[in-house]
PDB file of C-alpha atoms and ligand atoms in Angstrom:
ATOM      1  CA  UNK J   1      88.162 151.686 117.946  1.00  0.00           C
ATOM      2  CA  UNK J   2      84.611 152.250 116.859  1.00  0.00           C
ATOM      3  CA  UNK J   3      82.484 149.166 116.260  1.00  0.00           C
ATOM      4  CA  UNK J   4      80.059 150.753 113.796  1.00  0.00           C
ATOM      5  CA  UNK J   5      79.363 148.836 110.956  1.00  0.00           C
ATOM      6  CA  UNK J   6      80.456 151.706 108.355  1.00  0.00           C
ATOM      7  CA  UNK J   7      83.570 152.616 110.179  1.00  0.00           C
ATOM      8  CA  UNK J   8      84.701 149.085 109.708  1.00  0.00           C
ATOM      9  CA  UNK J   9      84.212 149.342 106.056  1.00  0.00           C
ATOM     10  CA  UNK J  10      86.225 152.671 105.908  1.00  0.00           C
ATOM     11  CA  UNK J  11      88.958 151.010 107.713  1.00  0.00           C
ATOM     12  CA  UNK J  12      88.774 147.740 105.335  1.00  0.00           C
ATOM     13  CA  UNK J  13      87.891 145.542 108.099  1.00  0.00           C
ATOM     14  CA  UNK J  14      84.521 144.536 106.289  1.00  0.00           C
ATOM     15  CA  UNK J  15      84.436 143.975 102.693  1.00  0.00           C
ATOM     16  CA  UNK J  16      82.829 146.623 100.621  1.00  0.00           C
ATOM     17  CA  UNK J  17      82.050 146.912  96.746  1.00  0.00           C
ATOM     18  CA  UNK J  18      83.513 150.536  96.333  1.00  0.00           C
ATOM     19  CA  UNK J  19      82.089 152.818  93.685  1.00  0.00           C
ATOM     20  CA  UNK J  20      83.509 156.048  94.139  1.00  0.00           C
ATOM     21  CA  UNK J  21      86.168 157.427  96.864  1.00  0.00           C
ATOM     22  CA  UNK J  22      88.304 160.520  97.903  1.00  0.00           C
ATOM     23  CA  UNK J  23      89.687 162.151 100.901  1.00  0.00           C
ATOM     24  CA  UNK J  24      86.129 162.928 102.489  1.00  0.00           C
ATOM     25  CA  UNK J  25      84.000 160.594 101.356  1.00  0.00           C
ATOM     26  CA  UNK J  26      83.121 156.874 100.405  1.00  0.00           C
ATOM     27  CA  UNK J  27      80.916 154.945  98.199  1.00  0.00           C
ATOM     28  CA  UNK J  28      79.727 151.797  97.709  1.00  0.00           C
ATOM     29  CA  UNK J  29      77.145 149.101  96.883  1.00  0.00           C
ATOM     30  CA  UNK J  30      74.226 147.978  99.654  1.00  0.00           C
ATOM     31  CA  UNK J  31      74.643 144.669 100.467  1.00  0.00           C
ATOM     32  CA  UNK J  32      70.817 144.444 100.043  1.00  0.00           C
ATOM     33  CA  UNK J  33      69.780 146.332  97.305  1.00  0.00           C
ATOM     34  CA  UNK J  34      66.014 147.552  96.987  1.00  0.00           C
ATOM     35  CA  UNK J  35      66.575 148.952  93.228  1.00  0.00           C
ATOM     36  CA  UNK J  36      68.834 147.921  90.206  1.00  0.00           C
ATOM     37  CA  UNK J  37      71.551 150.331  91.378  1.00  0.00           C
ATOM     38  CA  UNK J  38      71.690 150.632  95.400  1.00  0.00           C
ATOM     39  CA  UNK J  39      74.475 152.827  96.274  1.00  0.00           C
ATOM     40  CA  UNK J  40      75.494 154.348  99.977  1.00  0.00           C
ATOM     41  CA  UNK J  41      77.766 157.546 100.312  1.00  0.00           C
ATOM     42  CA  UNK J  42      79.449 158.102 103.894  1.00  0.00           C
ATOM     43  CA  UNK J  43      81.264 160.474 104.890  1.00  0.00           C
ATOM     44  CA  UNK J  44      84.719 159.592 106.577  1.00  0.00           C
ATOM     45  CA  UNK J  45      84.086 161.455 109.642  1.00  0.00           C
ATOM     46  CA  UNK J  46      81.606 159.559 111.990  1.00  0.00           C
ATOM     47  CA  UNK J  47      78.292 161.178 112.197  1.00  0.00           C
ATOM     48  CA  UNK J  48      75.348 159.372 113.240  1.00  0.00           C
ATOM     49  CA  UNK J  49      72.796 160.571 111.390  1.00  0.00           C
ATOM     50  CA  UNK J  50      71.573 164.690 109.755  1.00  0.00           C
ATOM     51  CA  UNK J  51      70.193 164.917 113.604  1.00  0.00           C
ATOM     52  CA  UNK J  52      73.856 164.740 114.854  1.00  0.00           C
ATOM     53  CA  UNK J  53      75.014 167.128 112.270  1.00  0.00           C
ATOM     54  CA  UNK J  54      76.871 170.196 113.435  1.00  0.00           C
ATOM     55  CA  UNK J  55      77.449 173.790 111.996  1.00  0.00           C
ATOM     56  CA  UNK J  56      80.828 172.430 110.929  1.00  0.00           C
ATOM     57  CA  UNK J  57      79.478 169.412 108.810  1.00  0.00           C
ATOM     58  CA  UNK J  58      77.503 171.943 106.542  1.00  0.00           C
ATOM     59  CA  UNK J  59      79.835 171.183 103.491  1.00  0.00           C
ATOM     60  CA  UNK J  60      80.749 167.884 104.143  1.00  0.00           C
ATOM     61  CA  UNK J  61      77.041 166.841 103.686  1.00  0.00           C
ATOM     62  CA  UNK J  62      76.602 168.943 100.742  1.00  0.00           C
ATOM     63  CA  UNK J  63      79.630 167.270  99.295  1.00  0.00           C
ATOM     64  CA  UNK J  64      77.957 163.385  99.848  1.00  0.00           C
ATOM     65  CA  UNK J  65      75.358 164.733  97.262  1.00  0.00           C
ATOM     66  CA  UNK J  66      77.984 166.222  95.277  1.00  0.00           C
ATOM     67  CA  UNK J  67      79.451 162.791  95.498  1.00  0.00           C
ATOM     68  CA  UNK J  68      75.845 161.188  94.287  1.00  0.00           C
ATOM     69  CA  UNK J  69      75.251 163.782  91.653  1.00  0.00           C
ATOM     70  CA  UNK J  70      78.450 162.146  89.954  1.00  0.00           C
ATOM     71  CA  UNK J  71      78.280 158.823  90.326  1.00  0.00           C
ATOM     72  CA  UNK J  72      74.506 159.315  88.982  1.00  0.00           C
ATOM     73  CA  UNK J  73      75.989 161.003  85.599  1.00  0.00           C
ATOM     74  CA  UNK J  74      78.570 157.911  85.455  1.00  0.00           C
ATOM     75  CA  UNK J  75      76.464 155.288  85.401  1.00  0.00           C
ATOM     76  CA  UNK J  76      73.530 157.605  83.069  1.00  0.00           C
ATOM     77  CA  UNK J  77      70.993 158.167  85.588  1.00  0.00           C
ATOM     78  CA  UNK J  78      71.246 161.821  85.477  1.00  0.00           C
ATOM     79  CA  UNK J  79      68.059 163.547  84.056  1.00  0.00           C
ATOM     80  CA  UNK J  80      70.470 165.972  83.045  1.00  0.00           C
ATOM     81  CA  UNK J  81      71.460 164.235  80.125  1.00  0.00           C
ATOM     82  CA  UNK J  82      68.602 161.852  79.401  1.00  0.00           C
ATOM     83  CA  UNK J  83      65.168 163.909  80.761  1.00  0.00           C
ATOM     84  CA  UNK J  84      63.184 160.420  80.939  1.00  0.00           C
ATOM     85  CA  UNK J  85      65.599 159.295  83.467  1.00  0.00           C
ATOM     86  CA  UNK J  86      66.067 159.923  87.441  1.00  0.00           C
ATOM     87  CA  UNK J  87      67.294 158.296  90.633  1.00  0.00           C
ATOM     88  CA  UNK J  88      66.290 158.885  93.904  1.00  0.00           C
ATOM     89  CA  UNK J  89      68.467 160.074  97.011  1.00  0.00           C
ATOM     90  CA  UNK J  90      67.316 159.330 100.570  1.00  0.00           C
ATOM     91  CA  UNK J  91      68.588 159.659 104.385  1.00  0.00           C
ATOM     92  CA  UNK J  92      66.837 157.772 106.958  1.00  0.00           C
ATOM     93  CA  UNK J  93      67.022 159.557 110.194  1.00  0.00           C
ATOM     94  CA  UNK J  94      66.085 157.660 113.235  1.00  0.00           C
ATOM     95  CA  UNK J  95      64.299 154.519 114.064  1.00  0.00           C
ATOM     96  CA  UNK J  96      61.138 155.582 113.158  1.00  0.00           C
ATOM     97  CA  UNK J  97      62.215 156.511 109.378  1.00  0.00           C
ATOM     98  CA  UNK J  98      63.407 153.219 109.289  1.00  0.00           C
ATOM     99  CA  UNK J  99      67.725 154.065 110.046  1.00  0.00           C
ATOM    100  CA  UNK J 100      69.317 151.291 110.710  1.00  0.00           C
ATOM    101  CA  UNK J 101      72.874 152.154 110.610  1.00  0.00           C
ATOM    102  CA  UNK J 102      73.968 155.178 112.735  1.00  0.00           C
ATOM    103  CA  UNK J 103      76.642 156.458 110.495  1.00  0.00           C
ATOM    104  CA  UNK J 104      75.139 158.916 108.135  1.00  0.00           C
ATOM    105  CA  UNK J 105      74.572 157.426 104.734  1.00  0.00           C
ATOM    106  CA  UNK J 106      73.001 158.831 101.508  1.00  0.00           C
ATOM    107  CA  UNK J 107      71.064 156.029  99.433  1.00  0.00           C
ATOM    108  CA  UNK J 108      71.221 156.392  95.911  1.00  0.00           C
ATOM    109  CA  UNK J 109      68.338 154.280  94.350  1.00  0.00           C
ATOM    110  CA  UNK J 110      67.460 153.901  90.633  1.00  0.00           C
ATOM    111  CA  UNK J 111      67.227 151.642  87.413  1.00  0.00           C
ATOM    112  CA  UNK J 112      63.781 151.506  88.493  1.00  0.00           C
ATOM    113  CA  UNK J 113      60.643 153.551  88.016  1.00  0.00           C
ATOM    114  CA  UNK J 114      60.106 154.503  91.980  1.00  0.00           C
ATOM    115  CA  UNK J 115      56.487 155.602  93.271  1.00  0.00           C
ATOM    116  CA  UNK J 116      55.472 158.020  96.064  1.00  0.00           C
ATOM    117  CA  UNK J 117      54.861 158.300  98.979  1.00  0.00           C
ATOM    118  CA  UNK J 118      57.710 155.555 100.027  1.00  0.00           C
ATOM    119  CA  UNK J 119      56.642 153.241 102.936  1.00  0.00           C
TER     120      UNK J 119
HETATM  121  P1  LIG E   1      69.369 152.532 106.756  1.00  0.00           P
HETATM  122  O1  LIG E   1      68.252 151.544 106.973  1.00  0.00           O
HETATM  123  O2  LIG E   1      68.946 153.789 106.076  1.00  0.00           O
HETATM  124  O3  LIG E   1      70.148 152.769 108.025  1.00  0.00           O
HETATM  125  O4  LIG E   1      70.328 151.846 105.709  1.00  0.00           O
HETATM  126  C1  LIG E   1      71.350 150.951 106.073  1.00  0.00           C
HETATM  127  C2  LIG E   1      71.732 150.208 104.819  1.00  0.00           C
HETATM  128  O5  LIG E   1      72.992 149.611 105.023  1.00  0.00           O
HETATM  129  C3  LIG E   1      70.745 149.090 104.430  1.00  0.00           C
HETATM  130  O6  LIG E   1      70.228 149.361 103.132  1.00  0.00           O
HETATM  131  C4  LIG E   1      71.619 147.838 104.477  1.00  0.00           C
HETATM  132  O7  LIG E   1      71.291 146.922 103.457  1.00  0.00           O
HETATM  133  C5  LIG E   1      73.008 148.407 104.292  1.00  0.00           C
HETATM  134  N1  LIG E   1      74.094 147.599 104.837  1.00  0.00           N
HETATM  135  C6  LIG E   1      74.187 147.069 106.082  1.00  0.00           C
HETATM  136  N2  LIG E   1      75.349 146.411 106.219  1.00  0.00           N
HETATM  137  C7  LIG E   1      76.019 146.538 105.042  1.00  0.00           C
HETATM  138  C8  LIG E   1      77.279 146.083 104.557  1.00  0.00           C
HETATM  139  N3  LIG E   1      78.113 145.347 105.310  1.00  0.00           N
HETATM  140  N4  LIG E   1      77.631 146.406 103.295  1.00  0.00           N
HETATM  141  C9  LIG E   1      76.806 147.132 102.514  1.00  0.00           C
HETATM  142  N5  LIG E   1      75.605 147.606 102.908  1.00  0.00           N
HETATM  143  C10 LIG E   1      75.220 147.307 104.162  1.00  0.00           C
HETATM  144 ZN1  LIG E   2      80.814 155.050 111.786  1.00  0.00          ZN
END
């Protein structure tokens, strides 16, 4: 049984505040949140990062931001309906990006104005 963090939460072993879920992938809140809203998408298939990504995964990783494109409309983020708003979407990929967790994981940050370049 896989002791990544992630897995446990897909298999209810560690609490989770769930957002959004269906037969591919899983949201829910970070337990340290560096913005307002602070939102991870997995996918249920192990991966441990884009770097381990195969051919195969192509549409499952386009689905995670399908995933984050809607819960960004539900909770009226979405620049689509309100142009003064946004939210930002981010995958750390390796140590030095600053991944912590090696099960891939799209951050959805916003409720915040959010400057560039990050850090
Ligand atoms: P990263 O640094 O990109 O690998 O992001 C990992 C994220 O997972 C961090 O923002 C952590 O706060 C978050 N995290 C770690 N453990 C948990 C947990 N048990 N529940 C929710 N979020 C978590
Ligand atoms: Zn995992």
């Amino acid at each position: 049984m896989s002791e990544c963090i992630f897995c446990k939460i897909l298999r209810g072993e560690i609490p989770s505040r769930k957002v959004y879920e269906d037969d591919l992938a899983y949201a829910f809140h970070d337990i340290n949140p560096v913005a307002p809203i602070h939102i991870l998408i997995i996918p249920r298939k192990h991966l441990s990062g884009v770097h381990e990504m195969s051919e195969e995964d192509r549409a499952l990783v386009g689905h995670l931001f399908w995933v984050a494109r809607r819960i960004a409309e539900d909770l009226e983020l979405s620049p689509a309906k309100d142009p003064t708003r946004g939210y930002r979407l981010v995958i750390n990929s390796g140590p030095q990006a600053g991944q912590t967790v090696f099960h891939l994981h799209l951050h959805l940050l916003g409720g915040r104005e959010m400057t560039w370049p990050p850090g």
